[in-house]
Amino acid sequence: MSPLKTKIYLLFTIITLTTYFYSCKKEPGSDTLNSEIRQKLRDWYNTNVSESKQNPFNTLTPNWDKVQIKEVKGQIVYEVSMNNPEKVFIGYADTNQNKAEEIYSRTDIRFLIFEDKQTSLLVNGCYMSINNSGTQNNVKSLGYKETSDFTGNIIYFNPTGKMANGWTYRNGAVLQRISVSNETEYKSMMRIRSDENRLNQKNDGKLAYRPAAYCTPEYRIIYGTSCAGVDGYMNCQQYVVGREYINNCEYGGGGGADGEYTPPNPTGGGTGSGSTTVLEITTDSVKKKFPCTDKLILQPIVNSASMSTFVQPFLNGNRPTITYKTSNTLAWGTTSAGGVYMLGETGPDLQSGLGYSSTVTFNEKMLQNSSPLLIAATTIHETIHAYINHNIAESIQSPNDYGNWMTSLVGYYLINQLPSNYSHHSVMLDSYFDQAVLILYDWTKTQSRPYTIRDAAMAMMYGLKTVEPGTPQTYINYITASYEDIKAKYGITTKELEQYHKEHLTSILKMPQTGCN
């Protein structure tokens, strides 16, 4: 073989080998997938992504021939282009036919799959909706954590189609953090904004307090497009796929998480199963004196999957510790003379410094006389008090980092000098009640006596109208209205509720006091 032919042959061999290696390894920045990786991604997607009609993106399908690959913080991120035959996009309540076409042209929805670089396990995935409202013409040139001079929103949705979090950008920089809300919270926040405006007008245009991470309640509509006819004579109309309530919170940046997807629990290995959050709790005091309460109520509730889901947003870098205790000095009336029945109380743990942790104290007379259902409801009620304490402390200490709707509530309560019991119960009624009912209802499934979701709702309503003396009547009216709305929702009458609470307060069904060690 001549020297020239030898050089050409060697060059061809080097090019061939280089092409082979780069098409077979998980190289960040490469757009080529070998068959093994492609199948691995397909399997994860098919296992974890919901095809239910509850998923607003269930009509989208992945295009495995168009995948961008990059490395971000020790993870390989696969950005999979999606076929979108029904032109699903995120718009607003006033989006009409003309606006729909323009918004869709500025939208790109992809699916991201995250791989741990060290273990090669696929650990998470999400939909990424890029919604351009600026001058950036080609949204397809943008990517995960690569926003150039982008102005608009990037919103992430879990594989089930439920919204996770999002970010608002201006000229490539994060301007606001988007968090998940709900209709009840939205209405509550709109009421707060109305009161703030009223106070603002009385105060010469200056609010007495404005949190650093000020949040604006909003909602977005997810649209799809339905067409009928033949080529050249198509009639297309938008239809509503879903609605998402959100909070847009001012954001000062920092922490290194700007623009990132916030997953629920890592799914790990493509199984689709989530891990249960381990709560940091101390129950030794209760266990010593009331072992059955600890074993049959406290432990099952605080370690349940439903409680884990509830507390997940609270468990960031400053995890709270909740210490459960008992007391025989809390008020306990009598069935004949009436009086105050104090089932429990919750306050900041004096040893926790900044107030992140709390101590929950149960009335020993309740543990001896009340029904297991009411004791379980009290456990959930007081635990929610503890996490609201943590959330308020977090929002005061780190408003820019935490930046959610609770920060605005703190400002609202400070402006109006509202006491803590009112503010906590208002939040429970407006934002957490249904979650609390589900936690209690899940616990009832471990009992021999059958309970309904309505039973759980009535038990959870005990004490939620309680406010401190001196609370302004306007705000008492607010909490009463929320309470009445819940009664109407679950079909509960006042007489029925009063009788139910009376029967469970001093009940013939009591917790066993022995045999649980």
PDB file of C-alpha atoms in Angstrom, residues 39-320:
ATOM      1  CA  GLN A  39     -34.462   2.332  24.712  1.00  0.00           C
ATOM      2  CA  LYS A  40     -33.511   3.251  28.282  1.00  0.00           C
ATOM      3  CA  LEU A  41     -35.174   6.672  27.883  1.00  0.00           C
ATOM      4  CA  ARG A  42     -38.222   5.143  26.195  1.00  0.00           C
ATOM      5  CA  ASP A  43     -38.671   2.645  29.021  1.00  0.00           C
ATOM      6  CA  TRP A  44     -38.435   5.372  31.673  1.00  0.00           C
ATOM      7  CA  TYR A  45     -40.883   7.581  29.788  1.00  0.00           C
ATOM      8  CA  ASN A  46     -43.412   4.798  29.234  1.00  0.00           C
ATOM      9  CA  THR A  47     -43.218   3.757  32.898  1.00  0.00           C
ATOM     10  CA  ASN A  48     -43.425   7.194  34.516  1.00  0.00           C
ATOM     11  CA  VAL A  49     -45.432   9.484  32.236  1.00  0.00           C
ATOM     12  CA  SER A  50     -49.176   9.424  32.763  1.00  0.00           C
ATOM     13  CA  GLU A  51     -51.455   8.877  29.772  1.00  0.00           C
ATOM     14  CA  SER A  52     -54.510   9.764  31.862  1.00  0.00           C
ATOM     15  CA  LYS A  53     -56.899  12.437  30.647  1.00  0.00           C
ATOM     16  CA  GLN A  54     -55.986  14.292  33.847  1.00  0.00           C
ATOM     17  CA  ASN A  55     -52.596  14.929  32.237  1.00  0.00           C
ATOM     18  CA  PRO A  56     -53.084  18.052  30.063  1.00  0.00           C
ATOM     19  CA  PHE A  57     -50.155  16.961  27.871  1.00  0.00           C
ATOM     20  CA  ASN A  58     -51.364  13.413  27.204  1.00  0.00           C
ATOM     21  CA  THR A  59     -51.755  14.134  23.462  1.00  0.00           C
ATOM     22  CA  LEU A  60     -48.057  15.020  23.115  1.00  0.00           C
ATOM     23  CA  THR A  61     -45.645  12.276  22.053  1.00  0.00           C
ATOM     24  CA  PRO A  62     -41.830  12.240  22.192  1.00  0.00           C
ATOM     25  CA  ASN A  63     -39.710  12.552  19.078  1.00  0.00           C
ATOM     26  CA  TRP A  64     -36.706  10.387  19.942  1.00  0.00           C
ATOM     27  CA  ASP A  65     -34.885  11.583  16.811  1.00  0.00           C
ATOM     28  CA  LYS A  66     -34.666  15.109  18.262  1.00  0.00           C
ATOM     29  CA  VAL A  67     -32.945  15.002  21.631  1.00  0.00           C
ATOM     30  CA  GLN A  68     -30.555  17.601  23.024  1.00  0.00           C
ATOM     31  CA  ILE A  69     -28.067  16.426  25.648  1.00  0.00           C
ATOM     32  CA  LYS A  70     -26.233  18.523  28.222  1.00  0.00           C
ATOM     33  CA  GLU A  71     -24.686  18.279  31.665  1.00  0.00           C
ATOM     34  CA  VAL A  72     -26.090  20.353  34.545  1.00  0.00           C
ATOM     35  CA  LYS A  73     -24.872  20.009  38.141  1.00  0.00           C
ATOM     36  CA  GLY A  74     -23.715  16.411  37.895  1.00  0.00           C
ATOM     37  CA  GLN A  75     -26.737  15.302  35.883  1.00  0.00           C
ATOM     38  CA  ILE A  76     -27.084  14.460  32.222  1.00  0.00           C
ATOM     39  CA  VAL A  77     -30.216  16.223  30.954  1.00  0.00           C
ATOM     40  CA  TYR A  78     -31.975  14.823  27.889  1.00  0.00           C
ATOM     41  CA  GLU A  79     -34.272  17.402  26.269  1.00  0.00           C
ATOM     42  CA  VAL A  80     -36.737  15.491  24.131  1.00  0.00           C
ATOM     43  CA  SER A  81     -38.706  17.359  21.457  1.00  0.00           C
ATOM     44  CA  MET A  82     -42.424  16.640  21.561  1.00  0.00           C
ATOM     45  CA  ASN A  83     -44.923  16.170  18.746  1.00  0.00           C
ATOM     46  CA  ASN A  84     -47.871  18.410  19.580  1.00  0.00           C
ATOM     47  CA  PRO A  85     -50.692  17.522  17.160  1.00  0.00           C
ATOM     48  CA  GLU A  86     -53.390  19.392  19.106  1.00  0.00           C
ATOM     49  CA  LYS A  87     -51.240  22.504  19.604  1.00  0.00           C
ATOM     50  CA  VAL A  88     -51.402  22.480  23.390  1.00  0.00           C
ATOM     51  CA  PHE A  89     -50.121  25.723  24.932  1.00  0.00           C
ATOM     52  CA  ILE A  90     -50.447  27.816  28.088  1.00  0.00           C
ATOM     53  CA  GLY A  91     -52.472  31.012  27.732  1.00  0.00           C
ATOM     54  CA  TYR A  92     -54.711  33.332  29.696  1.00  0.00           C
ATOM     55  CA  ALA A  93     -58.413  33.688  30.398  1.00  0.00           C
ATOM     56  CA  ASP A  94     -58.788  36.258  27.605  1.00  0.00           C
ATOM     57  CA  THR A  95     -56.939  34.214  24.967  1.00  0.00           C
ATOM     58  CA  ASN A  96     -59.025  34.327  21.769  1.00  0.00           C
ATOM     59  CA  GLN A  97     -58.495  32.723  18.353  1.00  0.00           C
ATOM     60  CA  ASN A  98     -56.096  35.407  17.106  1.00  0.00           C
ATOM     61  CA  LYS A  99     -54.069  35.478  20.314  1.00  0.00           C
ATOM     62  CA  ALA A 100     -53.991  31.669  20.414  1.00  0.00           C
ATOM     63  CA  GLU A 101     -52.134  31.406  17.112  1.00  0.00           C
ATOM     64  CA  GLU A 102     -49.562  33.961  18.196  1.00  0.00           C
ATOM     65  CA  ILE A 103     -49.012  32.424  21.650  1.00  0.00           C
ATOM     66  CA  TYR A 104     -48.692  28.928  20.190  1.00  0.00           C
ATOM     67  CA  SER A 105     -46.100  30.180  17.682  1.00  0.00           C
ATOM     68  CA  ARG A 106     -44.073  31.455  20.649  1.00  0.00           C
ATOM     69  CA  THR A 107     -44.395  28.211  22.643  1.00  0.00           C
ATOM     70  CA  ASP A 108     -42.290  25.070  22.765  1.00  0.00           C
ATOM     71  CA  ILE A 109     -43.046  22.104  25.047  1.00  0.00           C
ATOM     72  CA  ARG A 110     -40.345  19.503  25.654  1.00  0.00           C
ATOM     73  CA  PHE A 111     -39.841  16.590  28.003  1.00  0.00           C
ATOM     74  CA  LEU A 112     -36.713  16.500  30.158  1.00  0.00           C
ATOM     75  CA  ILE A 113     -35.230  13.309  31.586  1.00  0.00           C
ATOM     76  CA  PHE A 114     -32.503  13.605  34.227  1.00  0.00           C
ATOM     77  CA  GLU A 115     -29.753  11.025  34.636  1.00  0.00           C
ATOM     78  CA  ASP A 116     -27.365  10.863  37.583  1.00  0.00           C
ATOM     79  CA  LYS A 117     -23.931  11.036  35.995  1.00  0.00           C
ATOM     80  CA  GLN A 118     -22.228   8.868  38.633  1.00  0.00           C
ATOM     81  CA  THR A 119     -24.771   6.048  38.845  1.00  0.00           C
ATOM     82  CA  SER A 120     -26.269   6.325  35.313  1.00  0.00           C
ATOM     83  CA  LEU A 121     -29.730   6.039  36.892  1.00  0.00           C
ATOM     84  CA  LEU A 122     -32.606   8.020  35.426  1.00  0.00           C
ATOM     85  CA  VAL A 123     -33.838   9.911  38.490  1.00  0.00           C
ATOM     86  CA  ASN A 124     -36.527  12.321  37.280  1.00  0.00           C
ATOM     87  CA  GLY A 125     -38.409  13.832  34.395  1.00  0.00           C
ATOM     88  CA  CYS A 126     -40.717  16.729  33.618  1.00  0.00           C
ATOM     89  CA  TYR A 127     -42.471  18.679  30.902  1.00  0.00           C
ATOM     90  CA  MET A 128     -40.861  22.057  30.170  1.00  0.00           C
ATOM     91  CA  SER A 129     -43.114  24.707  28.620  1.00  0.00           C
ATOM     92  CA  ILE A 130     -41.255  27.695  27.172  1.00  0.00           C
ATOM     93  CA  ASN A 131     -43.578  30.670  26.622  1.00  0.00           C
ATOM     94  CA  ASN A 132     -41.938  33.630  24.920  1.00  0.00           C
ATOM     95  CA  SER A 133     -43.347  37.136  25.438  1.00  0.00           C
ATOM     96  CA  GLY A 134     -40.309  39.109  24.291  1.00  0.00           C
ATOM     97  CA  THR A 135     -38.415  39.638  21.073  1.00  0.00           C
ATOM     98  CA  GLN A 136     -36.664  36.252  21.086  1.00  0.00           C
ATOM     99  CA  ASN A 137     -37.932  34.806  17.802  1.00  0.00           C
ATOM    100  CA  ASN A 138     -36.666  31.245  17.989  1.00  0.00           C
ATOM    101  CA  VAL A 139     -37.710  29.555  21.261  1.00  0.00           C
ATOM    102  CA  LYS A 140     -36.257  26.280  19.961  1.00  0.00           C
ATOM    103  CA  SER A 141     -32.778  27.784  20.375  1.00  0.00           C
ATOM    104  CA  LEU A 142     -33.352  27.993  24.145  1.00  0.00           C
ATOM    105  CA  GLY A 143     -32.796  25.111  26.539  1.00  0.00           C
ATOM    106  CA  TYR A 144     -32.804  23.973  30.146  1.00  0.00           C
ATOM    107  CA  LYS A 145     -30.827  26.598  32.099  1.00  0.00           C
ATOM    108  CA  GLU A 146     -29.869  28.202  28.756  1.00  0.00           C
ATOM    109  CA  THR A 147     -32.030  31.287  28.333  1.00  0.00           C
ATOM    110  CA  SER A 148     -29.850  33.763  26.396  1.00  0.00           C
ATOM    111  CA  ASP A 149     -31.818  37.060  26.277  1.00  0.00           C
ATOM    112  CA  PHE A 150     -35.172  35.333  26.756  1.00  0.00           C
ATOM    113  CA  THR A 151     -38.190  37.227  28.124  1.00  0.00           C
ATOM    114  CA  GLY A 152     -41.196  35.158  29.181  1.00  0.00           C
ATOM    115  CA  ASN A 153     -42.040  32.130  31.323  1.00  0.00           C
ATOM    116  CA  ILE A 154     -40.584  28.658  31.657  1.00  0.00           C
ATOM    117  CA  ILE A 155     -42.949  26.376  33.583  1.00  0.00           C
ATOM    118  CA  TYR A 156     -42.277  22.787  34.646  1.00  0.00           C
ATOM    119  CA  PHE A 157     -44.857  20.030  35.050  1.00  0.00           C
ATOM    120  CA  ASN A 158     -44.324  16.651  36.704  1.00  0.00           C
ATOM    121  CA  PRO A 159     -44.722  13.475  34.588  1.00  0.00           C
ATOM    122  CA  THR A 160     -48.342  13.260  35.755  1.00  0.00           C
ATOM    123  CA  GLY A 161     -49.030  16.664  34.199  1.00  0.00           C
ATOM    124  CA  LYS A 162     -49.324  18.451  37.553  1.00  0.00           C
ATOM    125  CA  MET A 163     -47.519  21.763  37.682  1.00  0.00           C
ATOM    126  CA  ALA A 164     -44.280  21.746  39.731  1.00  0.00           C
ATOM    127  CA  ASN A 165     -42.748  25.230  39.539  1.00  0.00           C
ATOM    128  CA  GLY A 166     -41.627  27.866  37.083  1.00  0.00           C
ATOM    129  CA  TRP A 167     -39.703  31.054  36.426  1.00  0.00           C
ATOM    130  CA  THR A 168     -40.342  34.431  34.822  1.00  0.00           C
ATOM    131  CA  TYR A 169     -37.459  35.936  32.849  1.00  0.00           C
ATOM    132  CA  ARG A 170     -36.576  39.358  31.553  1.00  0.00           C
ATOM    133  CA  ASN A 171     -33.702  39.599  29.085  1.00  0.00           C
ATOM    134  CA  GLY A 172     -32.317  36.239  30.210  1.00  0.00           C
ATOM    135  CA  ALA A 173     -32.354  36.981  33.966  1.00  0.00           C
ATOM    136  CA  VAL A 174     -34.778  35.459  36.483  1.00  0.00           C
ATOM    137  CA  LEU A 175     -37.312  38.072  37.550  1.00  0.00           C
ATOM    138  CA  GLN A 176     -39.913  36.025  39.431  1.00  0.00           C
ATOM    139  CA  ARG A 177     -40.337  32.553  40.893  1.00  0.00           C
ATOM    140  CA  ILE A 178     -43.620  30.764  40.024  1.00  0.00           C
ATOM    141  CA  SER A 179     -45.118  28.412  42.600  1.00  0.00           C
ATOM    142  CA  VAL A 180     -48.213  26.224  42.630  1.00  0.00           C
ATOM    143  CA  SER A 181     -51.411  27.550  44.182  1.00  0.00           C
ATOM    144  CA  ASN A 182     -55.089  26.563  44.176  1.00  0.00           C
ATOM    145  CA  GLU A 183     -58.469  28.218  43.732  1.00  0.00           C
ATOM    146  CA  THR A 184     -59.114  28.702  47.449  1.00  0.00           C
ATOM    147  CA  GLU A 185     -55.703  30.233  48.015  1.00  0.00           C
ATOM    148  CA  TYR A 186     -56.128  32.418  44.927  1.00  0.00           C
ATOM    149  CA  LYS A 187     -59.401  33.840  46.255  1.00  0.00           C
ATOM    150  CA  SER A 188     -57.866  34.359  49.689  1.00  0.00           C
ATOM    151  CA  MET A 189     -54.881  36.199  48.232  1.00  0.00           C
ATOM    152  CA  MET A 190     -57.107  38.362  46.039  1.00  0.00           C
ATOM    153  CA  ARG A 191     -59.003  39.335  49.181  1.00  0.00           C
ATOM    154  CA  ILE A 192     -55.693  40.223  50.846  1.00  0.00           C
ATOM    155  CA  ARG A 193     -54.662  42.324  47.860  1.00  0.00           C
ATOM    156  CA  SER A 194     -57.988  44.166  48.024  1.00  0.00           C
ATOM    157  CA  ASP A 195     -57.442  44.965  51.713  1.00  0.00           C
ATOM    158  CA  GLU A 196     -53.857  46.031  51.008  1.00  0.00           C
ATOM    159  CA  ASN A 197     -55.087  48.450  48.343  1.00  0.00           C
ATOM    160  CA  ARG A 198     -57.613  49.868  50.773  1.00  0.00           C
ATOM    161  CA  LEU A 199     -54.917  50.337  53.429  1.00  0.00           C
ATOM    162  CA  ASN A 200     -52.596  51.769  50.824  1.00  0.00           C
ATOM    163  CA  GLN A 201     -55.102  54.458  49.906  1.00  0.00           C
ATOM    164  CA  LYS A 202     -55.554  55.371  53.586  1.00  0.00           C
ATOM    165  CA  ASN A 203     -51.804  55.573  54.080  1.00  0.00           C
ATOM    166  CA  ASP A 204     -51.038  58.083  51.299  1.00  0.00           C
ATOM    167  CA  GLY A 205     -49.970  55.386  48.895  1.00  0.00           C
ATOM    168  CA  LYS A 206     -47.463  53.742  51.243  1.00  0.00           C
ATOM    169  CA  LEU A 207     -47.948  50.299  52.773  1.00  0.00           C
ATOM    170  CA  ALA A 208     -46.741  49.950  56.328  1.00  0.00           C
ATOM    171  CA  TYR A 209     -45.107  46.609  55.413  1.00  0.00           C
ATOM    172  CA  ARG A 210     -44.310  44.984  52.094  1.00  0.00           C
ATOM    173  CA  PRO A 211     -42.517  41.638  52.026  1.00  0.00           C
ATOM    174  CA  ALA A 212     -39.352  41.419  49.964  1.00  0.00           C
ATOM    175  CA  ALA A 213     -40.737  38.450  48.032  1.00  0.00           C
ATOM    176  CA  TYR A 214     -44.078  40.011  47.108  1.00  0.00           C
ATOM    177  CA  CYS A 215     -46.372  37.506  45.390  1.00  0.00           C
ATOM    178  CA  THR A 216     -49.053  38.112  42.784  1.00  0.00           C
ATOM    179  CA  PRO A 217     -51.856  35.521  42.561  1.00  0.00           C
ATOM    180  CA  GLU A 218     -52.708  34.528  38.985  1.00  0.00           C
ATOM    181  CA  TYR A 219     -54.114  31.678  36.974  1.00  0.00           C
ATOM    182  CA  ARG A 220     -53.234  30.331  33.544  1.00  0.00           C
ATOM    183  CA  ILE A 221     -55.341  28.317  31.116  1.00  0.00           C
ATOM    184  CA  ILE A 222     -53.947  25.311  29.242  1.00  0.00           C
ATOM    185  CA  TYR A 223     -55.492  25.187  25.781  1.00  0.00           C
ATOM    186  CA  GLY A 224     -55.631  22.623  23.027  1.00  0.00           C
ATOM    187  CA  THR A 225     -56.785  22.984  19.414  1.00  0.00           C
ATOM    188  CA  SER A 226     -59.484  20.934  17.712  1.00  0.00           C
ATOM    189  CA  CYS A 227     -59.880  21.028  13.939  1.00  0.00           C
ATOM    190  CA  ALA A 228     -62.609  19.659  11.665  1.00  0.00           C
ATOM    191  CA  GLY A 229     -62.922  19.608   7.886  1.00  0.00           C
ATOM    192  CA  VAL A 230     -60.654  18.745   4.975  1.00  0.00           C
ATOM    193  CA  ASP A 231     -57.408  20.259   3.719  1.00  0.00           C
ATOM    194  CA  GLY A 232     -58.007  23.858   2.717  1.00  0.00           C
ATOM    195  CA  TYR A 233     -61.336  24.002   4.570  1.00  0.00           C
ATOM    196  CA  MET A 234     -60.303  23.420   8.175  1.00  0.00           C
ATOM    197  CA  ASN A 235     -62.200  25.016  11.043  1.00  0.00           C
ATOM    198  CA  CYS A 236     -60.046  25.076  14.203  1.00  0.00           C
ATOM    199  CA  GLN A 237     -61.166  26.088  17.670  1.00  0.00           C
ATOM    200  CA  GLN A 238     -59.386  26.339  21.014  1.00  0.00           C
ATOM    201  CA  TYR A 239     -60.665  24.271  23.930  1.00  0.00           C
ATOM    202  CA  VAL A 240     -59.681  24.322  27.594  1.00  0.00           C
ATOM    203  CA  VAL A 241     -57.502  21.413  28.720  1.00  0.00           C
ATOM    204  CA  GLY A 242     -56.880  22.596  32.274  1.00  0.00           C
ATOM    205  CA  ARG A 243     -56.385  25.528  34.630  1.00  0.00           C
ATOM    206  CA  GLU A 244     -53.394  26.252  36.868  1.00  0.00           C
ATOM    207  CA  TYR A 245     -53.472  28.646  39.823  1.00  0.00           C
ATOM    208  CA  ILE A 246     -50.055  30.143  40.502  1.00  0.00           C
ATOM    209  CA  ASN A 247     -48.198  32.701  42.588  1.00  0.00           C
ATOM    210  CA  ASN A 248     -45.683  34.931  40.836  1.00  0.00           C
ATOM    211  CA  CYS A 249     -43.226  35.981  43.545  1.00  0.00           C
ATOM    212  CA  GLU A 250     -40.521  38.620  43.206  1.00  0.00           C
ATOM    213  CA  TYR A 251     -37.137  36.958  43.284  1.00  0.00           C
ATOM    214  CA  GLY A 252     -33.730  38.365  44.084  1.00  0.00           C
ATOM    215  CA  GLY A 253     -31.787  35.385  42.776  1.00  0.00           C
ATOM    216  CA  GLY A 254     -29.139  33.363  44.543  1.00  0.00           C
ATOM    217  CA  GLY A 255     -28.830  29.834  45.803  1.00  0.00           C
ATOM    218  CA  GLY A 256     -27.851  28.421  42.410  1.00  0.00           C
ATOM    219  CA  ALA A 257     -31.331  27.060  41.694  1.00  0.00           C
ATOM    220  CA  ASP A 258     -32.390  29.797  39.256  1.00  0.00           C
ATOM    221  CA  GLY A 259     -34.374  28.349  36.375  1.00  0.00           C
ATOM    222  CA  GLU A 260     -34.334  24.773  37.639  1.00  0.00           C
ATOM    223  CA  TYR A 261     -37.074  22.187  37.819  1.00  0.00           C
ATOM    224  CA  THR A 262     -38.085  21.318  41.388  1.00  0.00           C
ATOM    225  CA  PRO A 263     -39.115  17.642  41.466  1.00  0.00           C
ATOM    226  CA  PRO A 264     -41.437  16.091  44.053  1.00  0.00           C
ATOM    227  CA  ASN A 265     -39.557  12.924  45.143  1.00  0.00           C
ATOM    228  CA  PRO A 266     -36.908  11.336  42.868  1.00  0.00           C
ATOM    229  CA  THR A 267     -38.295   8.303  41.090  1.00  0.00           C
ATOM    230  CA  GLY A 268     -34.977   6.514  40.699  1.00  0.00           C
ATOM    231  CA  GLY A 269     -34.214   3.696  38.302  1.00  0.00           C
ATOM    232  CA  GLY A 270     -37.336   4.090  36.223  1.00  0.00           C
ATOM    233  CA  THR A 271     -39.687   2.454  38.689  1.00  0.00           C
ATOM    234  CA  GLY A 272     -41.887   5.495  39.143  1.00  0.00           C
ATOM    235  CA  SER A 273     -42.149   4.993  42.901  1.00  0.00           C
ATOM    236  CA  GLY A 274     -41.633   7.953  45.236  1.00  0.00           C
ATOM    237  CA  SER A 275     -39.842   7.827  48.563  1.00  0.00           C
ATOM    238  CA  THR A 276     -41.581   8.843  51.788  1.00  0.00           C
ATOM    239  CA  THR A 277     -40.192  11.892  53.545  1.00  0.00           C
ATOM    240  CA  VAL A 278     -38.894  11.068  57.016  1.00  0.00           C
ATOM    241  CA  LEU A 279     -40.185  13.718  59.421  1.00  0.00           C
ATOM    242  CA  GLU A 280     -37.981  14.925  62.252  1.00  0.00           C
ATOM    243  CA  ILE A 281     -40.215  14.304  65.251  1.00  0.00           C
ATOM    244  CA  THR A 282     -39.793  13.499  68.938  1.00  0.00           C
ATOM    245  CA  THR A 283     -42.584  11.617  70.725  1.00  0.00           C
ATOM    246  CA  ASP A 284     -40.738  10.139  73.727  1.00  0.00           C
ATOM    247  CA  SER A 285     -42.785  12.143  76.238  1.00  0.00           C
ATOM    248  CA  VAL A 286     -46.097  10.924  74.791  1.00  0.00           C
ATOM    249  CA  LYS A 287     -44.845   7.350  74.397  1.00  0.00           C
ATOM    250  CA  LYS A 288     -43.792   7.159  78.048  1.00  0.00           C
ATOM    251  CA  LYS A 289     -47.185   8.162  79.466  1.00  0.00           C
ATOM    252  CA  PHE A 290     -49.611   7.286  76.634  1.00  0.00           C
ATOM    253  CA  PRO A 291     -47.967   4.481  74.618  1.00  0.00           C
ATOM    254  CA  CYS A 292     -51.149   3.610  72.713  1.00  0.00           C
ATOM    255  CA  THR A 293     -51.602   7.191  71.495  1.00  0.00           C
ATOM    256  CA  ASP A 294     -48.038   7.147  70.212  1.00  0.00           C
ATOM    257  CA  LYS A 295     -48.294   3.713  68.590  1.00  0.00           C
ATOM    258  CA  LEU A 296     -51.821   3.853  67.146  1.00  0.00           C
ATOM    259  CA  ILE A 297     -52.193   7.552  66.277  1.00  0.00           C
ATOM    260  CA  LEU A 298     -49.010   9.634  66.325  1.00  0.00           C
ATOM    261  CA  GLN A 299     -46.635   7.302  64.502  1.00  0.00           C
ATOM    262  CA  PRO A 300     -49.080   6.191  61.760  1.00  0.00           C
ATOM    263  CA  ILE A 301     -50.086   9.805  61.017  1.00  0.00           C
ATOM    264  CA  VAL A 302     -46.735  11.593  61.020  1.00  0.00           C
ATOM    265  CA  ASN A 303     -45.113   8.806  58.983  1.00  0.00           C
ATOM    266  CA  SER A 304     -47.961   8.406  56.479  1.00  0.00           C
ATOM    267  CA  ALA A 305     -47.564   9.026  52.758  1.00  0.00           C
ATOM    268  CA  SER A 306     -50.312  11.680  52.809  1.00  0.00           C
ATOM    269  CA  MET A 307     -48.604  13.622  55.635  1.00  0.00           C
ATOM    270  CA  SER A 308     -45.314  13.283  53.761  1.00  0.00           C
ATOM    271  CA  THR A 309     -46.909  14.880  50.692  1.00  0.00           C
ATOM    272  CA  PHE A 310     -48.296  17.714  52.813  1.00  0.00           C
ATOM    273  CA  VAL A 311     -45.018  18.617  54.541  1.00  0.00           C
ATOM    274  CA  GLN A 312     -42.762  18.225  51.476  1.00  0.00           C
ATOM    275  CA  PRO A 313     -42.747  21.976  50.603  1.00  0.00           C
ATOM    276  CA  PHE A 314     -41.595  22.811  54.150  1.00  0.00           C
ATOM    277  CA  LEU A 315     -38.597  20.482  54.193  1.00  0.00           C
ATOM    278  CA  ASN A 316     -35.829  22.633  52.754  1.00  0.00           C
ATOM    279  CA  GLY A 317     -32.461  23.427  54.323  1.00  0.00           C
ATOM    280  CA  ASN A 318     -34.008  24.474  57.654  1.00  0.00           C
ATOM    281  CA  ARG A 319     -35.955  21.343  58.514  1.00  0.00           C
ATOM    282  CA  PRO A 320     -38.130  21.779  61.591  1.00  0.00           C
TER     283      PRO A 320
END
